PDB file of C-alpha atoms in Angstrom:
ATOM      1  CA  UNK A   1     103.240 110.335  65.639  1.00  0.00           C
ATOM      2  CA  UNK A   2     100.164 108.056  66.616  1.00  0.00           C
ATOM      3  CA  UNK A   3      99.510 107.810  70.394  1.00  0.00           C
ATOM      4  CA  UNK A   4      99.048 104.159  71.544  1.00  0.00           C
ATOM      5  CA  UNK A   5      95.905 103.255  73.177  1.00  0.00           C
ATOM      6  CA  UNK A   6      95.825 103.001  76.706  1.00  0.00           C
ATOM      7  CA  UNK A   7      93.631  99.943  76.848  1.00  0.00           C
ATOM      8  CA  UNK A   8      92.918  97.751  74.329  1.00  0.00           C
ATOM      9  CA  UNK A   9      90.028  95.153  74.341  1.00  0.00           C
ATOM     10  CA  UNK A  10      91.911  92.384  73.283  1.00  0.00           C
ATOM     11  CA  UNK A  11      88.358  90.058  73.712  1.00  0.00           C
ATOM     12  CA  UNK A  12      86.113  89.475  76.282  1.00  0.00           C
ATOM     13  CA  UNK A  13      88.280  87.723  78.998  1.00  0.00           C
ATOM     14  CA  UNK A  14      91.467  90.204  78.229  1.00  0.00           C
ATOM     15  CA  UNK A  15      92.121  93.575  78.358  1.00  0.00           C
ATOM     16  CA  UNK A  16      95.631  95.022  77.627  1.00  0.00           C
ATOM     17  CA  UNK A  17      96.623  98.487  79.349  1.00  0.00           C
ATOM     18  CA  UNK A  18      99.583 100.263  78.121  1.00  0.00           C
ATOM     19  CA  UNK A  19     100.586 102.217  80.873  1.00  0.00           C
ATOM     20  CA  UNK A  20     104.008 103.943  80.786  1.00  0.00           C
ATOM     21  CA  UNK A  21     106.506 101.806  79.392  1.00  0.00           C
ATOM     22  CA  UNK A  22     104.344  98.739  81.009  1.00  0.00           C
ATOM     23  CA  UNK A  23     102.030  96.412  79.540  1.00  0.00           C
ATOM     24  CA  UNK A  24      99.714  95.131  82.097  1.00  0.00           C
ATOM     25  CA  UNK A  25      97.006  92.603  81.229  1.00  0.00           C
ATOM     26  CA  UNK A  26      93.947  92.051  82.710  1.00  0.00           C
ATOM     27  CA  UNK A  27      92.409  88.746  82.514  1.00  0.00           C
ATOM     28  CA  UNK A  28      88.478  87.365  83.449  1.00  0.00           C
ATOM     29  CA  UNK A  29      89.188  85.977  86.987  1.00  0.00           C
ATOM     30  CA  UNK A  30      87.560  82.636  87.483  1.00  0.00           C
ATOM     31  CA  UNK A  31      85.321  81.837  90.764  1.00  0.00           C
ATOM     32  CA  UNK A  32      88.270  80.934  92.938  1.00  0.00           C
ATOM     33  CA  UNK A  33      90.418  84.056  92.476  1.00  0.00           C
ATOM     34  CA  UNK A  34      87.056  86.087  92.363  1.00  0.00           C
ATOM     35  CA  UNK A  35      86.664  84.567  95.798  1.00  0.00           C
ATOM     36  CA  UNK A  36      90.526  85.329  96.750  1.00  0.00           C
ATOM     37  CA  UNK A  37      89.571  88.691  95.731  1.00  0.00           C
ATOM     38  CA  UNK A  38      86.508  88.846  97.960  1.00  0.00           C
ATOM     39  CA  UNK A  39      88.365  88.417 100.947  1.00  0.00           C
ATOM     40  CA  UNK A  40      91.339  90.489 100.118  1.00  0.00           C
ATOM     41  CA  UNK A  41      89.048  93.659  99.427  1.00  0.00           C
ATOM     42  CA  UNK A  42      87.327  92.947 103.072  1.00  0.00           C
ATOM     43  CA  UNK A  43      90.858  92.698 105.251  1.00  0.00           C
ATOM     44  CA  UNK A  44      92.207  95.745 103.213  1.00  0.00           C
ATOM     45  CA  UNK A  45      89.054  97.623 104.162  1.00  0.00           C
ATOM     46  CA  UNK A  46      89.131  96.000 107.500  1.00  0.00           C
ATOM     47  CA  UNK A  47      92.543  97.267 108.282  1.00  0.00           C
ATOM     48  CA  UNK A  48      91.737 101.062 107.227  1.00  0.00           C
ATOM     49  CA  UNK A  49      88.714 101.306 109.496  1.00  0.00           C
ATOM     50  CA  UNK A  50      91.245 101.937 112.457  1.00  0.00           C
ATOM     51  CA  UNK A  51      91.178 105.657 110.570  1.00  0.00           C
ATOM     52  CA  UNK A  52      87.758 105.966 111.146  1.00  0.00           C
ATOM     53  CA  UNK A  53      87.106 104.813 114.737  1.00  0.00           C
ATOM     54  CA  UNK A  54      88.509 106.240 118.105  1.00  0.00           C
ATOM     55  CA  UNK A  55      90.434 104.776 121.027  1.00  0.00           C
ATOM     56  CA  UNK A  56      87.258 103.392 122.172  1.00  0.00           C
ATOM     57  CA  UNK A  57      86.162 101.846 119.314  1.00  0.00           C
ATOM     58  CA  UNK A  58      83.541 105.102 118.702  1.00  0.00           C
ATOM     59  CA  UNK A  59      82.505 106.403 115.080  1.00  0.00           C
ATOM     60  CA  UNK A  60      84.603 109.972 114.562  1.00  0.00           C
ATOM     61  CA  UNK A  61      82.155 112.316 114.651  1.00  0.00           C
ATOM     62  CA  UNK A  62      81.527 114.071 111.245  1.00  0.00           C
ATOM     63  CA  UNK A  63      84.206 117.128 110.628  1.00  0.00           C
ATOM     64  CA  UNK A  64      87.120 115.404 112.543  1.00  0.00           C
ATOM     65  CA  UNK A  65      90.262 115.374 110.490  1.00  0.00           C
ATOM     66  CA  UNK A  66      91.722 111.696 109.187  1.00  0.00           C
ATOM     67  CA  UNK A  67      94.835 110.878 110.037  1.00  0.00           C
ATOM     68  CA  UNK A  68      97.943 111.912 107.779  1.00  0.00           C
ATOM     69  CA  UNK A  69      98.960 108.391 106.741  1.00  0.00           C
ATOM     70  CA  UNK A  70      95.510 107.542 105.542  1.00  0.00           C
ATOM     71  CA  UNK A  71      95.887 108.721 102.132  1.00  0.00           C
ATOM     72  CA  UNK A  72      98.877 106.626 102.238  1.00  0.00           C
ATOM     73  CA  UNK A  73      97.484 103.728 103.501  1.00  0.00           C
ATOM     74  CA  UNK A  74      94.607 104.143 100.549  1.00  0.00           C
ATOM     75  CA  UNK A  75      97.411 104.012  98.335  1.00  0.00           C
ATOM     76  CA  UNK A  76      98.987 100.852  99.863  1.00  0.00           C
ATOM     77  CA  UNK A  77      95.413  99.162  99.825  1.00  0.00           C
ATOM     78  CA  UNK A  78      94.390 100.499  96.430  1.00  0.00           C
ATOM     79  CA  UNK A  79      98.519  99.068  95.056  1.00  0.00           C
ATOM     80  CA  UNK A  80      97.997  95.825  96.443  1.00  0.00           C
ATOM     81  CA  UNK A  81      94.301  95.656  94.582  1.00  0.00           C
ATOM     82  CA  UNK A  82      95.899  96.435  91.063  1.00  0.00           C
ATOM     83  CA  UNK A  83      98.576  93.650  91.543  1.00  0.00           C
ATOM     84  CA  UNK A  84      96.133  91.424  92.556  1.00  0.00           C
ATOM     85  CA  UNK A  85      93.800  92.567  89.363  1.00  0.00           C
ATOM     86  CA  UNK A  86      96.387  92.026  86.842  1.00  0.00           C
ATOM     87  CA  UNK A  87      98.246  89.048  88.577  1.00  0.00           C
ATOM     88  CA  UNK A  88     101.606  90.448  89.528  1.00  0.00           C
ATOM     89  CA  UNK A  89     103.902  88.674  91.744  1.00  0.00           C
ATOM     90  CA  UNK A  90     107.640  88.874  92.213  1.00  0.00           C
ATOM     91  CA  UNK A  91     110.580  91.135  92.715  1.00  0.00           C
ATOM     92  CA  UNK A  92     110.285  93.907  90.856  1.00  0.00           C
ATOM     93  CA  UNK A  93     114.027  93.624  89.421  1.00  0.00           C
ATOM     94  CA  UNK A  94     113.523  90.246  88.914  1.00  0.00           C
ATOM     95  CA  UNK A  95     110.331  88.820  87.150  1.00  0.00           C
ATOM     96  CA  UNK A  96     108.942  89.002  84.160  1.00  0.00           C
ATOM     97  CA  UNK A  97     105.488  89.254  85.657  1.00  0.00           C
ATOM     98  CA  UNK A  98     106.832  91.996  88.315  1.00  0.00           C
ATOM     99  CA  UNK A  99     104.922  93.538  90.704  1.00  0.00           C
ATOM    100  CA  UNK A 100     104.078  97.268  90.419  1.00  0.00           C
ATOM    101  CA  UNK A 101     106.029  99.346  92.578  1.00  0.00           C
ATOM    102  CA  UNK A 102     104.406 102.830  94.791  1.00  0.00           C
ATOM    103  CA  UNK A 103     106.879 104.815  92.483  1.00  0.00           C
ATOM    104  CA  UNK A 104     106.093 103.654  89.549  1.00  0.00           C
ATOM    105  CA  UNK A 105     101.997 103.587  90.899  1.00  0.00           C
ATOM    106  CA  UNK A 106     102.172 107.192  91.504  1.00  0.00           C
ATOM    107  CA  UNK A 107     104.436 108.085  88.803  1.00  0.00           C
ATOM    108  CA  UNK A 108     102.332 106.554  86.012  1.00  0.00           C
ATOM    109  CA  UNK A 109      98.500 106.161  87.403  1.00  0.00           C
ATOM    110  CA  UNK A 110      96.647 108.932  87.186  1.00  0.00           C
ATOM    111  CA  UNK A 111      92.633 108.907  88.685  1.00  0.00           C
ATOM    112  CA  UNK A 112      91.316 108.422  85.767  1.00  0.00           C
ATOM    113  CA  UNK A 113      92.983 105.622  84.573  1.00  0.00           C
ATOM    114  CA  UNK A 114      92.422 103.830  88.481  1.00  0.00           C
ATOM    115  CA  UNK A 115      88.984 104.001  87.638  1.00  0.00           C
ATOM    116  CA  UNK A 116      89.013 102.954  83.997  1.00  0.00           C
ATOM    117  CA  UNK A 117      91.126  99.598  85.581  1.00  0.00           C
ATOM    118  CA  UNK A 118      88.069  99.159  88.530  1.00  0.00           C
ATOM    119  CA  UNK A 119      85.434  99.434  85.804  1.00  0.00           C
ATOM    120  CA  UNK A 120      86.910  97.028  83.505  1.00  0.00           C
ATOM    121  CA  UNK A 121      87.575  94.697  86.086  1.00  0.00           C
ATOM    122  CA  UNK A 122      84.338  95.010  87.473  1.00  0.00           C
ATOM    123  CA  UNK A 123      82.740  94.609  83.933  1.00  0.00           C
ATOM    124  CA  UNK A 124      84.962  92.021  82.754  1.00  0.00           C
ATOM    125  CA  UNK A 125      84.447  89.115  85.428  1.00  0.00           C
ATOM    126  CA  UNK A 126      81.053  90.787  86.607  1.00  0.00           C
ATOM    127  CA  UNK A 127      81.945  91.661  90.041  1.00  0.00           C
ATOM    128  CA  UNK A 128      79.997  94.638  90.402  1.00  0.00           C
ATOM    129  CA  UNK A 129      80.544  95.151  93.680  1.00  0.00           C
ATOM    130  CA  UNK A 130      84.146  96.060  93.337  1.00  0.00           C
ATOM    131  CA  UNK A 131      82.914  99.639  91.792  1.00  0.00           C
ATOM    132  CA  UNK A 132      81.509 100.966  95.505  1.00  0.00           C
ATOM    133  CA  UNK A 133      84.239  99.281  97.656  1.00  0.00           C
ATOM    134  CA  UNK A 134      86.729 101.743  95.213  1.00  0.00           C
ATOM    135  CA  UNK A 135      84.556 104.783  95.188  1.00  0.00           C
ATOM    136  CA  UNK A 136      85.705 105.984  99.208  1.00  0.00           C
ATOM    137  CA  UNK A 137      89.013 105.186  98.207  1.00  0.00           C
ATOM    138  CA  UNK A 138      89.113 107.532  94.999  1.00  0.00           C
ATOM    139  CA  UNK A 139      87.430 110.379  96.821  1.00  0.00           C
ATOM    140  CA  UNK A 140      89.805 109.731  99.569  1.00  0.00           C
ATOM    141  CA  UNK A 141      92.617 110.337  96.953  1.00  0.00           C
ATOM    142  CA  UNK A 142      90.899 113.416  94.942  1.00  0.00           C
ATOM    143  CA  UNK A 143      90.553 115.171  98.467  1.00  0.00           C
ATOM    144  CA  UNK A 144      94.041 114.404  99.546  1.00  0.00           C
ATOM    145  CA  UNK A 145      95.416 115.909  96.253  1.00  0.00           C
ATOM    146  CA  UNK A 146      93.531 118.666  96.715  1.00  0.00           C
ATOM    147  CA  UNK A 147      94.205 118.987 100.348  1.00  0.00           C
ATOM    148  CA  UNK A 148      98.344 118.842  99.190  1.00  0.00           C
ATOM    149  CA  UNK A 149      97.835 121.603  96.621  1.00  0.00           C
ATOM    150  CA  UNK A 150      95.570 123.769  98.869  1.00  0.00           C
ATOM    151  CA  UNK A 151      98.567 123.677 101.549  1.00  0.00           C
ATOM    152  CA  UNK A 152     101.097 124.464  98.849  1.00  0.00           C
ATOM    153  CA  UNK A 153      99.484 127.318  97.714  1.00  0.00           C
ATOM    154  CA  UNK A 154      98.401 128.872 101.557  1.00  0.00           C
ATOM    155  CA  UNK A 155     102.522 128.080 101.818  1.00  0.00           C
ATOM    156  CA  UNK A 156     103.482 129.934  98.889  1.00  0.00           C
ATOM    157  CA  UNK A 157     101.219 132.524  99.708  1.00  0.00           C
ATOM    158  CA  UNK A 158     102.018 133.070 103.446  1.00  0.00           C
ATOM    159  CA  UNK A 159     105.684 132.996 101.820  1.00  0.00           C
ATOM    160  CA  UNK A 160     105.231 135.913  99.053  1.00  0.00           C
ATOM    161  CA  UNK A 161     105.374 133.436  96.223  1.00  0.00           C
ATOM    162  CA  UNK A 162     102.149 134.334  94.429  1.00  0.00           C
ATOM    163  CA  UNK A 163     101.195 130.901  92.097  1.00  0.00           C
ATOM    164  CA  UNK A 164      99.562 132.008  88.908  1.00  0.00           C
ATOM    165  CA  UNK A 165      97.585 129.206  86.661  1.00  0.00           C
TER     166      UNK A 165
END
């Protein structure tokens, strides 16, 4: 049985990702929604920078501990990026062109395959600049997973359940 590709470069302004049982496509964005896309990128990083500051307004100093919802608010941001990216709008139960869901986000995108979406988009209507504005985020999730499975195991092992690889 042949494996389907996950993306396929249809031509230069499209790019077809078969994710799941989803096909999402990825079109060259023209000046306008590159511009939309601008702004949408600076309020989502705008609203996350409440995770870096203090009461005061002060930098955290380096070593203090992010808040708990932060990874989850990453995920929100990084959710509402992809939609944007391959036009989705709609209720999910409802549309054709429905939007993707956090389920179905965290159920069906792994890391890699975040970053082989930013890249493309990046490449495909040259807006380089989206590759650093999603390199924070993507540590931010790497960490967090390995934060979760860190905990797990200390759990298991404070618990007597030894985890073997």
């Amino acid at each position: 049985m042949e494996i389907p590709n996950e993306k396929e470069v249809v031509h230069d302004g499209l790019t077809v990702f078969n994710i799941g049982d989803r096909k999402l496509e990825l079109r060259e964005m023209k000046i306008k929604r590159t511009k939309e896309l601008s702004e949408l990128l600076f309020s989502l990083r705008s609203g996350l920078q409440k995770y870096f500051v203090d009461k005061d307004g002060n930098a955290l100093p380096d070593g203090d501990t992010l808040s708990p919802e932060f990874p989850q608010s990453v995920n929100e941001a990084i959710l509402i990026i992809i939609n944007f990216l391959f036009e989705l709008k709609g209720e999910p139960e409802k549309s054709e062109n429905k939007i993707i869901t956090m389920e179905w986000y965290e159920e069906s995108i792994s890391l890699r395959l975040l970053e082989e979406i930013v890249k493309e988009a990046a490449s495909q209507s040259r807006v380089n600049w989206l590759l650093p504005f999603f390199e924070p985020f993507c540590r931010v999730l790497k960490d967090s997973i390995f934060l979760r499975t860190a905990n797990l195991q200390e759990e298991n092992s404070q618990n007597g359940n030894a985890i073997t690889s």
